[in-house]
Amino acid sequence: LINSIEFPNNKNIGVMINGSEYLDKSNSCKAIKENFVDSKISKISFVRIAIDLLRAPESKVLVDELHGMGYQVMLNLMQANLRTSNEIIKTAKIIQRWNKVEVLYFADSLGSMNSKSVQKFCKSLKVSWKGKIGFHAHNNQNLALSNAIAAINHGCQFCDSTILGMGRGAGNAQTENLLFQSGGFYESSSMLNALTKFNKLKEKFKWGPNIFYQIASQENVHPTYVQRMLSDKRYSKDQVLRTLNTLKKIESTSYNEENM
């Protein structure tokens, strides 16, 4: 797929992988080699590993393998808002010792963070992490934009965004809104063309925040539960609400088919 796409020469292209899928295989290094070629003959230049913060130290084997193949390696710490400052500091200290991770990201996986908690996470991360920081926002509470701006203001050099916030479920921080904030929107006529095309996609796939994603984020319920119910016509809105009230009473920070 990647080889079939014509990318601009002046852009760095990367992919993100689910770290746990590789770590749970019997041979993690072999799994990496099955999916990646040496960076010298690849169109991509960086790989980002998404991993739960508490499992991040296990990802060293993946970092070593990808770094050895010549890729810039980034680590994306998920479930960020569920962890204590001590857990963040300890994990970042371990990753710092490897000296192979280019950017350490944190993700608001449940969409439950606000500007204050973003600032707190950045502060904790900087205690033991001396490299570049990145942030990945989710828009469950309509706070993705303000959280992204807070992250930038508190030292994040990398900040994810998508056109019209395109993303699974409640979506992400909107590229066009970040451009407005920086005054760069009017310099890009291609953005206006993209907005027209992405509007059609949004009508079809219906991503974006709503009251159910907001409730789920406040109760630390994984948004995939909401997405699954809203895409199934058998569930009424009242049933979705009642299901969320049940899920908040049990461990549901990760999606579990049995819980569903």
mmCIF file of C-alpha atoms in Angstrom:
data_model
loop_
_atom_site.group_PDB
_atom_site.id
_atom_site.type_symbol
_atom_site.label_atom_id
_atom_site.label_comp_id
_atom_site.label_asym_id
_atom_site.label_seq_id
_atom_site.Cartn_x
_atom_site.Cartn_y
_atom_site.Cartn_z
ATOM 1 C CA LEU A 1 0.000 0.000 0.000
ATOM 2 C CA ILE A 2 2.713 2.468 1.010
ATOM 3 C CA ASN A 3 4.725 1.783 -2.132
ATOM 4 C CA SER A 4 1.651 2.461 -4.285
ATOM 5 C CA ILE A 5 1.298 6.034 -2.962
ATOM 6 C CA GLU A 6 3.185 9.013 -4.387
ATOM 7 C CA PHE A 7 4.299 11.094 -1.411
ATOM 8 C CA PRO A 8 5.730 14.642 -1.572
ATOM 9 C CA ASN A 9 9.533 14.530 -1.394
ATOM 10 C CA ASN A 10 9.737 17.154 1.351
ATOM 11 C CA LYS A 11 7.531 15.312 3.874
ATOM 12 C CA ASN A 12 8.471 12.761 6.508
ATOM 13 C CA ILE A 13 6.089 9.806 6.310
ATOM 14 C CA GLY A 14 5.485 7.501 9.251
ATOM 15 C CA VAL A 15 3.217 4.783 10.604
ATOM 16 C CA MET A 16 1.956 3.866 14.048
ATOM 17 C CA ILE A 17 1.800 0.301 15.346
ATOM 18 C CA ASN A 18 -0.008 -1.252 18.293
ATOM 19 C CA GLY A 19 2.873 -2.310 20.534
ATOM 20 C CA SER A 20 0.918 -4.909 22.501
ATOM 21 C CA GLU A 21 0.081 -6.837 19.305
ATOM 22 C CA TYR A 22 3.825 -7.321 18.710
ATOM 23 C CA LEU A 23 4.771 -7.950 22.343
ATOM 24 C CA ASP A 24 2.095 -10.627 22.694
ATOM 25 C CA LYS A 25 3.576 -12.668 19.832
ATOM 26 C CA SER A 26 6.052 -15.465 20.619
ATOM 27 C CA ASN A 27 8.825 -13.666 18.701
ATOM 28 C CA SER A 28 8.440 -9.872 18.693
ATOM 29 C CA CYS A 29 11.579 -9.221 16.615
ATOM 30 C CA LYS A 30 10.461 -11.640 13.926
ATOM 31 C CA ALA A 31 7.046 -9.933 13.805
ATOM 32 C CA ILE A 32 8.737 -6.546 13.255
ATOM 33 C CA LYS A 33 10.874 -7.938 10.416
ATOM 34 C CA GLU A 34 7.772 -9.413 8.757
ATOM 35 C CA ASN A 35 6.213 -5.933 8.522
ATOM 36 C CA PHE A 36 9.200 -3.611 8.040
ATOM 37 C CA VAL A 37 12.102 -3.444 5.619
ATOM 38 C CA ASP A 38 15.321 -1.498 6.211
ATOM 39 C CA SER A 39 14.602 2.255 6.288
ATOM 40 C CA LYS A 40 17.041 2.837 3.401
ATOM 41 C CA ILE A 41 14.633 1.107 1.013
ATOM 42 C CA SER A 42 11.402 2.274 2.656
ATOM 43 C CA LYS A 43 9.236 5.331 1.932
ATOM 44 C CA ILE A 44 8.638 5.795 5.647
ATOM 45 C CA SER A 45 11.186 7.396 7.951
ATOM 46 C CA PHE A 46 9.618 7.036 11.405
ATOM 47 C CA VAL A 47 7.612 4.476 13.354
ATOM 48 C CA ARG A 48 5.496 5.297 16.391
ATOM 49 C CA ILE A 49 4.761 2.560 18.909
ATOM 50 C CA ALA A 50 1.474 2.926 20.805
ATOM 51 C CA ILE A 51 1.664 1.201 24.176
ATOM 52 C CA ASP A 52 -0.049 1.437 27.552
ATOM 53 C CA LEU A 53 2.152 3.509 29.871
ATOM 54 C CA LEU A 54 2.593 0.657 32.348
ATOM 55 C CA ARG A 55 3.735 -1.711 29.574
ATOM 56 C CA ALA A 56 6.093 0.816 27.977
ATOM 57 C CA PRO A 57 9.289 -0.678 29.518
ATOM 58 C CA GLU A 58 8.481 -3.962 27.724
ATOM 59 C CA SER A 59 8.622 -2.174 24.358
ATOM 60 C CA LYS A 60 12.442 -1.866 24.458
ATOM 61 C CA VAL A 61 12.742 -4.937 22.252
ATOM 62 C CA LEU A 62 10.593 -3.229 19.572
ATOM 63 C CA VAL A 63 12.474 0.069 19.918
ATOM 64 C CA ASP A 64 15.839 -1.686 19.559
ATOM 65 C CA GLU A 65 14.735 -3.597 16.459
ATOM 66 C CA LEU A 66 13.247 -0.585 14.632
ATOM 67 C CA HIS A 67 16.116 1.707 15.613
ATOM 68 C CA GLY A 68 18.546 -0.896 14.298
ATOM 69 C CA MET A 69 16.712 -0.842 10.961
ATOM 70 C CA GLY A 70 17.356 2.892 10.689
ATOM 71 C CA TYR A 71 13.959 4.310 11.640
ATOM 72 C CA GLN A 72 13.299 7.257 13.893
ATOM 73 C CA VAL A 73 11.384 5.680 16.758
ATOM 74 C CA MET A 74 8.640 7.415 18.717
ATOM 75 C CA LEU A 75 6.736 6.024 21.688
ATOM 76 C CA ASN A 76 3.059 6.822 22.276
ATOM 77 C CA LEU A 77 2.058 6.352 25.940
ATOM 78 C CA MET A 78 -1.626 5.459 26.137
ATOM 79 C CA GLN A 79 -4.093 5.700 29.054
ATOM 80 C CA ALA A 80 -2.037 8.720 30.174
ATOM 81 C CA ASN A 81 -4.648 10.278 32.422
ATOM 82 C CA LEU A 82 -5.078 7.124 34.523
ATOM 83 C CA ARG A 83 -1.471 7.164 35.797
ATOM 84 C CA THR A 84 0.094 8.863 38.806
ATOM 85 C CA SER A 85 2.971 11.340 38.595
ATOM 86 C CA ASN A 86 5.327 8.736 40.085
ATOM 87 C CA GLU A 87 4.352 6.189 37.426
ATOM 88 C CA ILE A 88 4.944 8.756 34.680
ATOM 89 C CA ILE A 89 8.328 9.835 36.069
ATOM 90 C CA LYS A 90 9.501 6.246 36.584
ATOM 91 C CA THR A 91 8.469 5.129 33.075
ATOM 92 C CA ALA A 92 10.027 8.173 31.387
ATOM 93 C CA LYS A 93 13.282 7.585 33.284
ATOM 94 C CA ILE A 94 13.501 4.023 31.927
ATOM 95 C CA ILE A 95 12.854 5.180 28.332
ATOM 96 C CA GLN A 96 15.391 8.017 28.685
ATOM 97 C CA ARG A 97 18.117 5.448 29.488
ATOM 98 C CA TRP A 98 17.586 3.663 26.164
ATOM 99 C CA ASN A 99 18.691 6.765 24.245
ATOM 100 C CA LYS A 100 16.843 5.526 21.142
ATOM 101 C CA VAL A 101 13.404 7.170 21.329
ATOM 102 C CA GLU A 102 13.147 10.377 19.277
ATOM 103 C CA VAL A 103 9.811 11.664 20.630
ATOM 104 C CA LEU A 104 7.865 10.572 23.690
ATOM 105 C CA TYR A 105 4.136 11.066 23.084
ATOM 106 C CA PHE A 106 1.283 10.836 25.554
ATOM 107 C CA ALA A 107 -2.275 10.114 24.442
ATOM 108 C CA ASP A 108 -5.562 11.116 26.012
ATOM 109 C CA SER A 109 -6.943 7.662 25.226
ATOM 110 C CA LEU A 110 -10.278 8.101 26.991
ATOM 111 C CA GLY A 111 -10.736 11.752 26.022
ATOM 112 C CA SER A 112 -10.976 12.632 29.704
ATOM 113 C CA MET A 113 -8.120 15.142 30.028
ATOM 114 C CA ASN A 114 -8.413 18.923 30.320
ATOM 115 C CA SER A 115 -5.849 21.728 30.060
ATOM 116 C CA LYS A 116 -4.886 21.349 33.721
ATOM 117 C CA SER A 117 -4.229 17.599 33.488
ATOM 118 C CA VAL A 118 -2.283 18.097 30.231
ATOM 119 C CA GLN A 119 -0.065 20.627 32.017
ATOM 120 C CA LYS A 120 0.398 18.232 34.956
ATOM 121 C CA PHE A 121 1.412 15.366 32.658
ATOM 122 C CA CYS A 122 3.938 17.533 30.783
ATOM 123 C CA LYS A 123 5.436 18.653 34.086
ATOM 124 C CA SER A 124 5.786 15.061 35.349
ATOM 125 C CA LEU A 125 7.267 13.878 32.053
ATOM 126 C CA LYS A 126 9.951 16.582 32.067
ATOM 127 C CA VAL A 127 11.264 15.444 35.469
ATOM 128 C CA SER A 128 13.110 12.516 33.871
ATOM 129 C CA TRP A 129 12.552 12.879 30.098
ATOM 130 C CA LYS A 130 14.914 15.314 28.358
ATOM 131 C CA GLY A 131 13.913 14.689 24.744
ATOM 132 C CA LYS A 132 11.060 15.935 22.562
ATOM 133 C CA ILE A 133 7.448 15.554 23.722
ATOM 134 C CA GLY A 134 4.323 14.899 21.661
ATOM 135 C CA PHE A 135 0.594 14.896 22.397
ATOM 136 C CA HIS A 136 -2.357 13.024 20.888
ATOM 137 C CA ALA A 137 -5.781 14.456 21.801
ATOM 138 C CA HIS A 138 -9.220 12.860 21.589
ATOM 139 C CA ASN A 139 -12.305 15.046 21.290
ATOM 140 C CA ASN A 140 -14.751 13.196 23.556
ATOM 141 C CA GLN A 141 -15.449 16.323 25.624
ATOM 142 C CA ASN A 142 -14.935 18.884 22.843
ATOM 143 C CA LEU A 143 -11.595 19.728 24.482
ATOM 144 C CA ALA A 144 -9.170 18.350 21.881
ATOM 145 C CA LEU A 145 -8.292 21.796 20.512
ATOM 146 C CA SER A 146 -7.829 23.493 23.897
ATOM 147 C CA ASN A 147 -5.839 20.485 25.167
ATOM 148 C CA ALA A 148 -3.625 20.566 22.073
ATOM 149 C CA ILE A 149 -2.937 24.281 22.591
ATOM 150 C CA ALA A 150 -2.192 23.649 26.288
ATOM 151 C CA ALA A 151 0.250 20.877 25.317
ATOM 152 C CA ILE A 152 2.068 23.199 22.908
ATOM 153 C CA ASN A 153 2.188 25.970 25.524
ATOM 154 C CA HIS A 154 3.753 23.574 28.039
ATOM 155 C CA GLY A 155 6.563 22.266 25.888
ATOM 156 C CA CYS A 156 5.194 19.781 23.345
ATOM 157 C CA GLN A 157 7.011 20.086 20.013
ATOM 158 C CA PHE A 158 4.759 17.534 18.277
ATOM 159 C CA CYS A 159 0.965 17.711 18.291
ATOM 160 C CA ASP A 160 -1.348 15.431 16.328
ATOM 161 C CA SER A 161 -4.280 16.789 14.350
ATOM 162 C CA THR A 162 -6.568 15.641 11.554
ATOM 163 C CA ILE A 163 -8.700 17.484 9.011
ATOM 164 C CA LEU A 164 -12.155 18.101 10.523
ATOM 165 C CA GLY A 165 -10.930 16.042 13.489
ATOM 166 C CA MET A 166 -11.265 12.838 11.448
ATOM 167 C CA GLY A 167 -10.801 9.827 13.691
ATOM 168 C CA ARG A 168 -12.471 6.868 15.272
ATOM 169 C CA GLY A 169 -15.399 7.710 17.517
ATOM 170 C CA ALA A 170 -15.241 11.267 18.855
ATOM 171 C CA GLY A 171 -12.255 12.087 16.656
ATOM 172 C CA ASN A 172 -9.186 14.242 17.284
ATOM 173 C CA ALA A 173 -7.938 17.836 17.329
ATOM 174 C CA GLN A 174 -8.831 19.625 14.086
ATOM 175 C CA THR A 175 -5.965 20.645 11.810
ATOM 176 C CA GLU A 176 -7.874 23.623 10.427
ATOM 177 C CA ASN A 177 -8.585 24.977 13.924
ATOM 178 C CA LEU A 178 -4.941 24.678 14.954
ATOM 179 C CA LEU A 179 -4.001 26.520 11.764
ATOM 180 C CA PHE A 180 -6.463 29.279 12.648
ATOM 181 C CA GLN A 181 -4.806 29.611 16.047
ATOM 182 C CA SER A 182 -1.360 29.973 14.469
ATOM 183 C CA GLY A 183 -2.571 32.296 11.718
ATOM 184 C CA GLY A 184 -1.489 29.856 9.012
ATOM 185 C CA PHE A 185 -4.894 28.861 7.653
ATOM 186 C CA TYR A 186 -5.146 31.580 5.010
ATOM 187 C CA GLU A 187 -1.761 30.625 3.555
ATOM 188 C CA SER A 188 -3.111 27.238 2.493
ATOM 189 C CA SER A 189 -5.662 27.119 -0.355
ATOM 190 C CA SER A 190 -5.247 23.332 -0.403
ATOM 191 C CA MET A 191 -6.821 23.238 3.081
ATOM 192 C CA LEU A 192 -10.087 24.683 1.717
ATOM 193 C CA ASN A 193 -10.189 21.977 -0.971
ATOM 194 C CA ALA A 194 -9.481 19.310 1.634
ATOM 195 C CA LEU A 195 -12.285 20.565 3.892
ATOM 196 C CA THR A 196 -14.794 20.152 1.066
ATOM 197 C CA LYS A 197 -13.735 16.545 0.453
ATOM 198 C CA PHE A 198 -13.542 15.635 4.139
ATOM 199 C CA ASN A 199 -17.003 17.049 4.787
ATOM 200 C CA LYS A 200 -18.386 14.306 2.534
ATOM 201 C CA LEU A 201 -16.415 11.714 4.490
ATOM 202 C CA LYS A 202 -17.720 13.068 7.788
ATOM 203 C CA GLU A 203 -21.318 12.833 6.557
ATOM 204 C CA LYS A 204 -20.699 9.205 5.664
ATOM 205 C CA PHE A 205 -18.726 8.007 8.705
ATOM 206 C CA LYS A 206 -20.205 10.369 11.313
ATOM 207 C CA TRP A 207 -17.177 10.854 13.549
ATOM 208 C CA GLY A 208 -17.157 13.586 16.178
ATOM 209 C CA PRO A 209 -18.145 14.207 19.803
ATOM 210 C CA ASN A 210 -21.615 13.678 21.241
ATOM 211 C CA ILE A 211 -23.172 13.379 24.683
ATOM 212 C CA PHE A 212 -22.465 9.624 24.928
ATOM 213 C CA TYR A 213 -18.725 10.012 24.279
ATOM 214 C CA GLN A 214 -18.718 12.820 26.822
ATOM 215 C CA ILE A 215 -20.381 10.663 29.492
ATOM 216 C CA ALA A 216 -18.019 7.767 28.745
ATOM 217 C CA SER A 217 -14.931 9.982 29.063
ATOM 218 C CA GLN A 218 -16.079 11.366 32.417
ATOM 219 C CA GLU A 219 -16.590 7.831 33.741
ATOM 220 C CA ASN A 220 -13.351 6.417 32.240
ATOM 221 C CA VAL A 221 -15.281 4.070 29.942
ATOM 222 C CA HIS A 222 -13.420 3.205 26.738
ATOM 223 C CA PRO A 223 -14.981 5.021 23.740
ATOM 224 C CA THR A 224 -15.116 1.845 21.635
ATOM 225 C CA TYR A 225 -18.133 0.765 23.727
ATOM 226 C CA VAL A 226 -19.984 3.892 22.574
ATOM 227 C CA GLN A 227 -18.853 3.488 18.986
ATOM 228 C CA ARG A 228 -20.056 -0.109 18.862
ATOM 229 C CA MET A 229 -23.472 0.730 20.301
ATOM 230 C CA LEU A 230 -24.060 3.781 18.119
ATOM 231 C CA SER A 231 -23.209 1.794 14.981
ATOM 232 C CA ASP A 232 -25.708 -0.940 15.905
ATOM 233 C CA LYS A 233 -29.300 0.032 15.108
ATOM 234 C CA ARG A 234 -30.630 -2.439 17.691
ATOM 235 C CA TYR A 235 -29.667 -0.072 20.518
ATOM 236 C CA SER A 236 -31.923 2.823 21.434
ATOM 237 C CA LYS A 237 -30.370 5.982 22.925
ATOM 238 C CA ASP A 238 -31.845 5.028 26.289
ATOM 239 C CA GLN A 239 -30.185 1.594 26.110
ATOM 240 C CA VAL A 240 -26.831 3.208 25.309
ATOM 241 C CA LEU A 241 -27.173 5.410 28.392
ATOM 242 C CA ARG A 242 -28.174 2.505 30.634
ATOM 243 C CA THR A 243 -25.271 0.412 29.342
ATOM 244 C CA LEU A 244 -22.818 3.227 30.130
ATOM 245 C CA ASN A 245 -24.225 3.432 33.656
ATOM 246 C CA THR A 246 -23.472 -0.281 34.056
ATOM 247 C CA LEU A 247 -19.987 -0.087 32.474
ATOM 248 C CA LYS A 248 -18.858 2.706 34.803
ATOM 249 C CA LYS A 249 -19.308 0.318 37.757
ATOM 250 C CA ILE A 250 -16.853 -2.246 36.366
ATOM 251 C CA GLU A 251 -13.336 -2.114 34.885
ATOM 252 C CA SER A 252 -13.936 -0.708 31.409
ATOM 253 C CA THR A 253 -10.955 1.537 30.637
ATOM 254 C CA SER A 254 -10.052 -0.929 27.862
ATOM 255 C CA TYR A 255 -12.542 -2.391 25.430
ATOM 256 C CA ASN A 256 -13.578 -5.939 26.311
ATOM 257 C CA GLU A 257 -15.945 -7.969 24.145
ATOM 258 C CA GLU A 258 -17.166 -9.977 27.155
ATOM 259 C CA ASN A 259 -18.179 -6.771 28.952
ATOM 260 C CA MET A 260 -20.111 -5.776 25.854
#
